[in-house]
mmCIF file with all atom_site columns, C-alpha atoms in Angstrom:
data_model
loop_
_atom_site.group_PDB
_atom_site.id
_atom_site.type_symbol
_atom_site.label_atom_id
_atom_site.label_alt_id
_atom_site.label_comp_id
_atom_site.label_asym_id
_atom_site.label_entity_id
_atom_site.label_seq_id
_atom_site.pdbx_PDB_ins_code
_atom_site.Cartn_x
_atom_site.Cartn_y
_atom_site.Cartn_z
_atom_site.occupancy
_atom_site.B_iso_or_equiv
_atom_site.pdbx_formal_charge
_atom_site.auth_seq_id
_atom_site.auth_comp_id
_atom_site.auth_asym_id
_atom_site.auth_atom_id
_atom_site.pdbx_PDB_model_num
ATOM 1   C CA . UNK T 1 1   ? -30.744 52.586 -3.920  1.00 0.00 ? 17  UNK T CA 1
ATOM 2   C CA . UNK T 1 2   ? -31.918 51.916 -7.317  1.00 0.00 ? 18  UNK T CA 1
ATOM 3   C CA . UNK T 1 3   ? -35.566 50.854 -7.541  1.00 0.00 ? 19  UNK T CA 1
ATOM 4   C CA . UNK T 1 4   ? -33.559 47.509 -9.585  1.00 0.00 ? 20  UNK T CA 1
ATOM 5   C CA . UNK T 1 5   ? -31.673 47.679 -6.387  1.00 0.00 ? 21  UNK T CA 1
ATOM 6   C CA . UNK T 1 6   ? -34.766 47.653 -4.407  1.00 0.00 ? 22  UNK T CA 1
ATOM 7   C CA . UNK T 1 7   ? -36.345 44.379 -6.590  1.00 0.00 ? 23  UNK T CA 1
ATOM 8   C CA . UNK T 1 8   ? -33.263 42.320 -5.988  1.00 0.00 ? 24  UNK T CA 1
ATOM 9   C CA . UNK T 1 9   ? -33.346 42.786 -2.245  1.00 0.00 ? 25  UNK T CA 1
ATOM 10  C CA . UNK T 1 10  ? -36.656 41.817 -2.245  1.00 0.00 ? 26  UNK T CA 1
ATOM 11  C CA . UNK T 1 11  ? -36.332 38.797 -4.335  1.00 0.00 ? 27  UNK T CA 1
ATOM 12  C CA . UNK T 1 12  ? -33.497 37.947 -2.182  1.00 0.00 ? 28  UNK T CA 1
ATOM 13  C CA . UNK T 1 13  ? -35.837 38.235 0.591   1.00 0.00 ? 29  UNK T CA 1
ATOM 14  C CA . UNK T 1 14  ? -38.306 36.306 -0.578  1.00 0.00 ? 30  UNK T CA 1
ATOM 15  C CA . UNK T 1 15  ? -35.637 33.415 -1.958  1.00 0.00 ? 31  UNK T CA 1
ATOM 16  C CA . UNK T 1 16  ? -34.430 33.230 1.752   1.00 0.00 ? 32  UNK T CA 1
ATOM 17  C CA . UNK T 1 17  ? -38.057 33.083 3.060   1.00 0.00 ? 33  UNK T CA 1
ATOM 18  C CA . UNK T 1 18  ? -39.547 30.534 1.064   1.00 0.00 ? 34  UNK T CA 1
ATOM 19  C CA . UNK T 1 19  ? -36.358 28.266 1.699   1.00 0.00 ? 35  UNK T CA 1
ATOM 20  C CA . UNK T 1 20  ? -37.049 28.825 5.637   1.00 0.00 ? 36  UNK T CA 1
ATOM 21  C CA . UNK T 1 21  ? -40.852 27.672 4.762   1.00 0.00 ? 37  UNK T CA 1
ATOM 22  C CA . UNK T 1 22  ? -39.422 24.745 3.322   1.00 0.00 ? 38  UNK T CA 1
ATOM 23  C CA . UNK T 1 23  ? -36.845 24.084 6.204   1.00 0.00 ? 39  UNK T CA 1
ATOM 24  C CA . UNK T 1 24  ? -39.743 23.781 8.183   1.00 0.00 ? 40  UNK T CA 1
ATOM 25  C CA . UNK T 1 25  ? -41.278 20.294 6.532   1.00 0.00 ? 41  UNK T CA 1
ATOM 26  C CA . UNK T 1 26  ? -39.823 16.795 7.218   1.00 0.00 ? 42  UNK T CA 1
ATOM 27  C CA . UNK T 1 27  ? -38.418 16.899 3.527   1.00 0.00 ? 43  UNK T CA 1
ATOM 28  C CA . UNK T 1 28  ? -37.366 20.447 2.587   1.00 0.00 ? 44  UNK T CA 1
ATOM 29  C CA . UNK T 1 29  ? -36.050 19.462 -1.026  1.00 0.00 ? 45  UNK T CA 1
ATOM 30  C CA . UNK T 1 30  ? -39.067 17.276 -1.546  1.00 0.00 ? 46  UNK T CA 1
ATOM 31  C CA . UNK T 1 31  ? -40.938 21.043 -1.037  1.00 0.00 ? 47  UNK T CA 1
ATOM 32  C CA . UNK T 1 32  ? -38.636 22.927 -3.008  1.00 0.00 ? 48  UNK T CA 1
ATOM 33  C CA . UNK T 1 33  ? -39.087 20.407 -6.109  1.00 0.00 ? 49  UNK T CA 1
ATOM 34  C CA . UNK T 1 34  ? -42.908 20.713 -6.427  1.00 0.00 ? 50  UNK T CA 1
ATOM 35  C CA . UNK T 1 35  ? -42.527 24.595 -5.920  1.00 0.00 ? 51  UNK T CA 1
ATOM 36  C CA . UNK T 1 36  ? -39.763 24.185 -9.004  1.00 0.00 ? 52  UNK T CA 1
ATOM 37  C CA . UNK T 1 37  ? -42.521 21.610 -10.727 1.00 0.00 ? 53  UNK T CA 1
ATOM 38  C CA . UNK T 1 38  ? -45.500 24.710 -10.279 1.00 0.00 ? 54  UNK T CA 1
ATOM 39  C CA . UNK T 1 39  ? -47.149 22.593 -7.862  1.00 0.00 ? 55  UNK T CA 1
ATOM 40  C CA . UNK T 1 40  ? -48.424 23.587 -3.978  1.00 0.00 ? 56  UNK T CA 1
ATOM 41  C CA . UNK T 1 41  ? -46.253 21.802 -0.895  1.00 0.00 ? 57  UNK T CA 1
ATOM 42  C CA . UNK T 1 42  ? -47.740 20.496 2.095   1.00 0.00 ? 58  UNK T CA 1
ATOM 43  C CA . UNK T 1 43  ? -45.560 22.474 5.399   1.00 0.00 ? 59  UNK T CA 1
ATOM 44  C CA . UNK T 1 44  ? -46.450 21.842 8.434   1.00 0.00 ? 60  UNK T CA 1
ATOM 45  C CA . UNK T 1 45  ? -47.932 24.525 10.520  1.00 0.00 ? 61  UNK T CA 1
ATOM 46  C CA . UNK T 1 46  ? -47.790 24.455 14.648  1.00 0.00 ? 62  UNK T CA 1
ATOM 47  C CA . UNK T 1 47  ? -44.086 24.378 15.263  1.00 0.00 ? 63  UNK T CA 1
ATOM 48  C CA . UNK T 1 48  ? -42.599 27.156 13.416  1.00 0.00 ? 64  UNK T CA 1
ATOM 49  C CA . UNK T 1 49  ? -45.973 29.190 12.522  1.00 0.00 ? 65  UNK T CA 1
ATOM 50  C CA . UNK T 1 50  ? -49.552 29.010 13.063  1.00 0.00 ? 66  UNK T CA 1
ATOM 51  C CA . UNK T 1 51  ? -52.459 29.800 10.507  1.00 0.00 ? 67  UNK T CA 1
ATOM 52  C CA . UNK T 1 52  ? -55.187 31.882 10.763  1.00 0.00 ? 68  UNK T CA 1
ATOM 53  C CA . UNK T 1 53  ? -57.961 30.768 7.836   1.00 0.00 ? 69  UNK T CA 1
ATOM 54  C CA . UNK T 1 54  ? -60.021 33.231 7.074   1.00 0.00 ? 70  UNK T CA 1
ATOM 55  C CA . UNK T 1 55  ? -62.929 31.533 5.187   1.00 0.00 ? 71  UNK T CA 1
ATOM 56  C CA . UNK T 1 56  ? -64.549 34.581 3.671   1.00 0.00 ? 72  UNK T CA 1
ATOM 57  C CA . UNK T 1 57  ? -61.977 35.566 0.912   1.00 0.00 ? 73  UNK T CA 1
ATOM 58  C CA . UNK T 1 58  ? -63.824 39.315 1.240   1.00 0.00 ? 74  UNK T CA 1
ATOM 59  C CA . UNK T 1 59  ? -63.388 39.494 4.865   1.00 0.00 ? 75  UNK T CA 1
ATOM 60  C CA . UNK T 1 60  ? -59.440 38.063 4.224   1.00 0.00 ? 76  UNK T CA 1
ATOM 61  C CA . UNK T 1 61  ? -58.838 40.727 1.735   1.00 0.00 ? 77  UNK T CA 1
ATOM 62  C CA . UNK T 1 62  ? -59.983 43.433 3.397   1.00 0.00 ? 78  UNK T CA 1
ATOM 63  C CA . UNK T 1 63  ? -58.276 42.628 6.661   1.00 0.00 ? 79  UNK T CA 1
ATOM 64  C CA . UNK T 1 64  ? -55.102 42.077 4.607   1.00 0.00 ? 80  UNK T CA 1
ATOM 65  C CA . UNK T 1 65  ? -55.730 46.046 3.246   1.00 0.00 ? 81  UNK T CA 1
ATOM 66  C CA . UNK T 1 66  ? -55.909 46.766 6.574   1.00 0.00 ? 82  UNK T CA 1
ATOM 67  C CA . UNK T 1 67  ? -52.412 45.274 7.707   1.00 0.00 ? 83  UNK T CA 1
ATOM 68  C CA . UNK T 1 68  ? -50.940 46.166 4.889   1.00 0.00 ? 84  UNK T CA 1
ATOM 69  C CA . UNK T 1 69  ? -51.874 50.123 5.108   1.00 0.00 ? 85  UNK T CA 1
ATOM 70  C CA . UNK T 1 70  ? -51.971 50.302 8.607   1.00 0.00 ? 86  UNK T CA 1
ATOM 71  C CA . UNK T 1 71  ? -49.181 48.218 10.191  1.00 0.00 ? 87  UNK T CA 1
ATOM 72  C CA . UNK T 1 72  ? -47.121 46.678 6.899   1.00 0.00 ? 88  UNK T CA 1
ATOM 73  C CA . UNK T 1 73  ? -43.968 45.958 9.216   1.00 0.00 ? 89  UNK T CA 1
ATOM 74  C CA . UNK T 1 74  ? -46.604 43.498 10.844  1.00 0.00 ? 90  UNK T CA 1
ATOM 75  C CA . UNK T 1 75  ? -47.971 41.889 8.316   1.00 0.00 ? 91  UNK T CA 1
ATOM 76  C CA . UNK T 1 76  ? -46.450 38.320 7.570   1.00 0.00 ? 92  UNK T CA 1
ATOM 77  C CA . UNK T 1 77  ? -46.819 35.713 5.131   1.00 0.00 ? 93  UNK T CA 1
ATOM 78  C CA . UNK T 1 78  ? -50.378 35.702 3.244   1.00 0.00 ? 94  UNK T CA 1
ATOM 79  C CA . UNK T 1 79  ? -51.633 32.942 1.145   1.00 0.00 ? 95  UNK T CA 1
ATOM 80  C CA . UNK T 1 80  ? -54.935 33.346 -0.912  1.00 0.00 ? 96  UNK T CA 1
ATOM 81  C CA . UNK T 1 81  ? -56.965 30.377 -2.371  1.00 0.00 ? 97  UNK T CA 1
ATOM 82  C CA . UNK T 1 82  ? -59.409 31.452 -4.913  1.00 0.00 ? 98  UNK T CA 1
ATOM 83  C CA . UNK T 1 83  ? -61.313 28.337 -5.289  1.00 0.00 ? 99  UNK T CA 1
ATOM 84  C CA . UNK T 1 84  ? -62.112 27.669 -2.328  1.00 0.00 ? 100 UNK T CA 1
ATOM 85  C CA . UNK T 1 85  ? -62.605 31.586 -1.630  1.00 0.00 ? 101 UNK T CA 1
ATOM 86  C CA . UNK T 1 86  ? -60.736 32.159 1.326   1.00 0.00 ? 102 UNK T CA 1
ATOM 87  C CA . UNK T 1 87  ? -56.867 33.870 3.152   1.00 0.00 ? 103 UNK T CA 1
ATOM 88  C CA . UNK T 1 88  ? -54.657 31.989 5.399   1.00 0.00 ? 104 UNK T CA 1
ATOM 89  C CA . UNK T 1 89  ? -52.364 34.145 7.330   1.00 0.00 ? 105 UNK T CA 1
ATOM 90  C CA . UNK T 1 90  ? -49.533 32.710 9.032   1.00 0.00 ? 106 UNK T CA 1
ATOM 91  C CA . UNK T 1 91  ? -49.243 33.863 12.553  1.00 0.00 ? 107 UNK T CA 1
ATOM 92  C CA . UNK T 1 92  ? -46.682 33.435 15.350  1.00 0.00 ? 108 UNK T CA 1
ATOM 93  C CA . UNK T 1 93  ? -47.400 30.521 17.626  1.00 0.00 ? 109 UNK T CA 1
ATOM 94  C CA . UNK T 1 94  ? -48.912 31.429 20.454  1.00 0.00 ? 110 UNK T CA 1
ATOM 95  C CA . UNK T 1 95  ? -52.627 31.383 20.635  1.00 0.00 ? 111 UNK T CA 1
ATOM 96  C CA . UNK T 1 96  ? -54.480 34.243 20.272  1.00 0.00 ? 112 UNK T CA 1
ATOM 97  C CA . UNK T 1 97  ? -56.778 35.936 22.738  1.00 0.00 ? 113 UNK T CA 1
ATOM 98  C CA . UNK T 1 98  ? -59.555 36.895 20.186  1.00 0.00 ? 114 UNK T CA 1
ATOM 99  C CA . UNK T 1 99  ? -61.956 34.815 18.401  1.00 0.00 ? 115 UNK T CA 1
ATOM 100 C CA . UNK T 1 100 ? -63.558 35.599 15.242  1.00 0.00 ? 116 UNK T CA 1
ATOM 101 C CA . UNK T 1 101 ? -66.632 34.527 13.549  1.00 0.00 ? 117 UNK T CA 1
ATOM 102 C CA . UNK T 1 102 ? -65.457 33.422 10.001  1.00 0.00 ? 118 UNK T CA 1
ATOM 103 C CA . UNK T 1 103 ? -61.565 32.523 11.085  1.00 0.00 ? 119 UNK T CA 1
ATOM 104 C CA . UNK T 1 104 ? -60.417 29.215 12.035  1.00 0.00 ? 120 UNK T CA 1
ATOM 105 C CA . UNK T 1 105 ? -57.111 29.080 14.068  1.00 0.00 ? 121 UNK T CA 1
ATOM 106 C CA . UNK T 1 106 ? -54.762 25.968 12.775  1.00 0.00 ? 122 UNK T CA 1
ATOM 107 C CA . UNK T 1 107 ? -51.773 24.841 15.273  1.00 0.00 ? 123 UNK T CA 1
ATOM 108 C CA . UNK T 1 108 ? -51.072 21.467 13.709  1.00 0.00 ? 124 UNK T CA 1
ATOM 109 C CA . UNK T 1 109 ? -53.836 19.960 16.206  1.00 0.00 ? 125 UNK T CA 1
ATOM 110 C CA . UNK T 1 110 ? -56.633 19.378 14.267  1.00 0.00 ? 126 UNK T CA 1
ATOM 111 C CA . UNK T 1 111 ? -56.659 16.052 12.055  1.00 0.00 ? 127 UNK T CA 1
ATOM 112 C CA . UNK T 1 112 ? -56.371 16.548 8.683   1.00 0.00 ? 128 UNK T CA 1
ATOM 113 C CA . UNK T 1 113 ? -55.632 19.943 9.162   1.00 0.00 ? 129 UNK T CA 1
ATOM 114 C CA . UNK T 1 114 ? -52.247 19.801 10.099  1.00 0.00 ? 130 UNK T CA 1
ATOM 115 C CA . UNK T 1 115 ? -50.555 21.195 6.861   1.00 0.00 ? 131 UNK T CA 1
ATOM 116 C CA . UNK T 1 116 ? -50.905 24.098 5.087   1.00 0.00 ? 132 UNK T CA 1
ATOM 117 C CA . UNK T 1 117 ? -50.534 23.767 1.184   1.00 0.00 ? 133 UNK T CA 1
ATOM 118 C CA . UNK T 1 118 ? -48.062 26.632 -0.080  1.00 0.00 ? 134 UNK T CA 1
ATOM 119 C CA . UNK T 1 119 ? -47.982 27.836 -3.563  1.00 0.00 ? 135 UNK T CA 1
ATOM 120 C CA . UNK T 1 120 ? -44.597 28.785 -5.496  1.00 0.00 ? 136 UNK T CA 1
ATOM 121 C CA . UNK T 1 121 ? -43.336 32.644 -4.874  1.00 0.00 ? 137 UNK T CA 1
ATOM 122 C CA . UNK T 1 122 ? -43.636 33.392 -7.858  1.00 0.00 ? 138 UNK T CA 1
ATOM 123 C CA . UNK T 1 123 ? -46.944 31.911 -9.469  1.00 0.00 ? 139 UNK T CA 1
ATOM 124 C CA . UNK T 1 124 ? -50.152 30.310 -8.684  1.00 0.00 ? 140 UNK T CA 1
ATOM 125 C CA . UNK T 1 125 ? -50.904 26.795 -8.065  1.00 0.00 ? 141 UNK T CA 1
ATOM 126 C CA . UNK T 1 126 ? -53.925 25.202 -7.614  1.00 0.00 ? 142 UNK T CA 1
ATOM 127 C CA . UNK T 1 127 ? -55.729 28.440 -7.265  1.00 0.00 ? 143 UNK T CA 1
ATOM 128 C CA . UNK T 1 128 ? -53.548 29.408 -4.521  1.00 0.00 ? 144 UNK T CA 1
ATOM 129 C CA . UNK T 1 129 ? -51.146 32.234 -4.738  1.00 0.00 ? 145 UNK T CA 1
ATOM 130 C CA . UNK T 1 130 ? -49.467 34.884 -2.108  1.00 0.00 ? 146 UNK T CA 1
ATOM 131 C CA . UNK T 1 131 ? -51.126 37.832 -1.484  1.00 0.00 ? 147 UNK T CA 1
ATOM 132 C CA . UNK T 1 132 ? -47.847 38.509 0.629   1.00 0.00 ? 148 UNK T CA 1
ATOM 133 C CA . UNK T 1 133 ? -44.756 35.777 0.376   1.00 0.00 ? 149 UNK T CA 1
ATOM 134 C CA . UNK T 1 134 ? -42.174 35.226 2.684   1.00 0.00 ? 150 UNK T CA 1
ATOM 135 C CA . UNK T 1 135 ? -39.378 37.520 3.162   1.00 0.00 ? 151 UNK T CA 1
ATOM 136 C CA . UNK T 1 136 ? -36.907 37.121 5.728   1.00 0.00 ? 152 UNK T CA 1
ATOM 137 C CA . UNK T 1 137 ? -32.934 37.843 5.992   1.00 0.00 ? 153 UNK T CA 1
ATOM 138 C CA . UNK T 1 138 ? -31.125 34.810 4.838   1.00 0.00 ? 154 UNK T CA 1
ATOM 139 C CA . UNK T 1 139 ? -30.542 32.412 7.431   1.00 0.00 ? 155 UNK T CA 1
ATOM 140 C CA . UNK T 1 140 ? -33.639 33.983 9.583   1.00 0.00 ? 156 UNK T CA 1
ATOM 141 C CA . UNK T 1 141 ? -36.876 33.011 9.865   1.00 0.00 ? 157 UNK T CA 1
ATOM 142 C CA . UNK T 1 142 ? -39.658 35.477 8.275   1.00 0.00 ? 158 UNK T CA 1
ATOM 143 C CA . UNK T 1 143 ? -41.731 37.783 9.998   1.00 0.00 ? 159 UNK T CA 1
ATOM 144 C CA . UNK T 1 144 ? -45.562 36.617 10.839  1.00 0.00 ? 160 UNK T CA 1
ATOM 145 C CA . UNK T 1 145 ? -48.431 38.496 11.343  1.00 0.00 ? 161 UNK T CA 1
ATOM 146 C CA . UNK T 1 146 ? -49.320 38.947 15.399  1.00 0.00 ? 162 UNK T CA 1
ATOM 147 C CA . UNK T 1 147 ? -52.920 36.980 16.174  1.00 0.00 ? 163 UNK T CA 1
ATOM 148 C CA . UNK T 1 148 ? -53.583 40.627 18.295  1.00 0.00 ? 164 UNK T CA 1
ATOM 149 C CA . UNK T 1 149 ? -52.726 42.745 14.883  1.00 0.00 ? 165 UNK T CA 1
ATOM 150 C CA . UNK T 1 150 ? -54.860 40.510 12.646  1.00 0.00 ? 166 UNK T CA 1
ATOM 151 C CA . UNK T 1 151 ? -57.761 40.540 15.276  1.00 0.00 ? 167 UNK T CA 1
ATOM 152 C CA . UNK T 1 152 ? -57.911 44.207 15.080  1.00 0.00 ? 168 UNK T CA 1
ATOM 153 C CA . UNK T 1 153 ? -57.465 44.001 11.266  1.00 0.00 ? 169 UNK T CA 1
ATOM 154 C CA . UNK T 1 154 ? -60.665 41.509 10.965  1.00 0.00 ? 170 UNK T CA 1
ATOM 155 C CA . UNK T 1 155 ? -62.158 43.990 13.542  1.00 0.00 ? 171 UNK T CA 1
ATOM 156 C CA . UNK T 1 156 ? -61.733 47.027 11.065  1.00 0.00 ? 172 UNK T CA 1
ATOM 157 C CA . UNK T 1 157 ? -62.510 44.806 8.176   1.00 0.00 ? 173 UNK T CA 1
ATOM 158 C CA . UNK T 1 158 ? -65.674 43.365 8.900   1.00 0.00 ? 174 UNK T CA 1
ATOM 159 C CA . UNK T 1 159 ? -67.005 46.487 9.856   1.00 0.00 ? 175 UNK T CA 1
ATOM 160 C CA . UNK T 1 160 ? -65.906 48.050 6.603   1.00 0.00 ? 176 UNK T CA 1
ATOM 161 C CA . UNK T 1 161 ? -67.841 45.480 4.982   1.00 0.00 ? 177 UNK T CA 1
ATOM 162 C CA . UNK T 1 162 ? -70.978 45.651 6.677   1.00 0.00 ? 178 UNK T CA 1
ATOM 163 C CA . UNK T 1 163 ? -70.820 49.421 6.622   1.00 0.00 ? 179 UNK T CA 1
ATOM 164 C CA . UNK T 1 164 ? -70.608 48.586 2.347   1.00 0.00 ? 180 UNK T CA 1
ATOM 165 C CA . UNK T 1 165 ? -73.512 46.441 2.774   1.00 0.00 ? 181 UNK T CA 1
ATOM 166 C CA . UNK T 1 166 ? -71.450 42.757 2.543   1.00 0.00 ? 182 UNK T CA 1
ATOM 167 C CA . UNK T 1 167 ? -73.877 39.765 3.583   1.00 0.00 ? 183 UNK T CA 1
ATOM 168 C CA . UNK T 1 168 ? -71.330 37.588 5.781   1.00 0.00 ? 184 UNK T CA 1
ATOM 169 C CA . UNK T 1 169 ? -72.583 33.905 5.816   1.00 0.00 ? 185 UNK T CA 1
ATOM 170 C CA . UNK T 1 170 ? -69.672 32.937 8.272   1.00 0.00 ? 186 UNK T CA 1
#
């Protein structure tokens, strides 16, 4: 395969992942026309996906290295929001068995919290972009990062960062 080959699968990919994202709010084309507009979209998270906030952007990045280096195949969906410095992974459903200084786990539970606001593929919005978008066969849901993958990953991470002399406040 071509590498232009290569780019159109992967658009393709994405395409079909961001339109199972929006499949997954009450109003799909109500989604799909503020992506079109440049503007974030409220999904819902707890049914179809969970999300794991990281809330130190450092810590988010570097476990995202991780993932992506170590276990890419694993390594779902990534959102990161630069103004309010932090990486929201979305995760499969079922709870994890780790916890995490500095992560917050969000399973459409917690009032407000019960949306996650998703950037355009292709652009920022509202200093939110993907680190990693969606990419999924069409008609099939995306792949998400495993909360027992991304708990090593912070694992890994964090002690990167201390070893680099990071001062965690979370």
């Amino acid at each position: 395969m071509s590498s232009t080959d290569l780019t159109e699968v992967s658009s393709m990919a994405v395409t079909a992942g961001m339109l199972w994202l929006a499949k997954q709010a009450p109003r799909p084309d109500a989604v799909q026309a503020k992506w079109s507009s440049g503007s974030t979209a409220a999904v819902p998270v707890g049914t179809a996906f969970a999300l794991v906030r990281v809330t130190d952007e450092h810590l988010g990045r570097a476990a995202f290295h991780v993932l992506s280096t170590q276990a890419p195949q694993r390594l779902g969906p990534v959102i990161v929001d630069q103004r309010l410095t932090l990486v929201e992974f979305l995760a499969n459903v079922r709870p994890p068995v780790w916890q995490s200084a500095g992560t917050m786990l969000l399973d459409g539970s917690q009032e407000p919290l019960r949306d996650v606001q998703c950037p355009p593929a292709d652009r920022e919005a509202a200093g939110r972009r993907w680190l990693n978008p969606p990419r999924a066969a069409p008609g099939c849901a995306p792949g998400l990062t495993d909360p027992l993958d991304l708990g090593r990953a912070l694992t890994a991470a964090r002690l990167q960062l201390i070893q680099a002399g990071h001062p965690f406040t979370t």
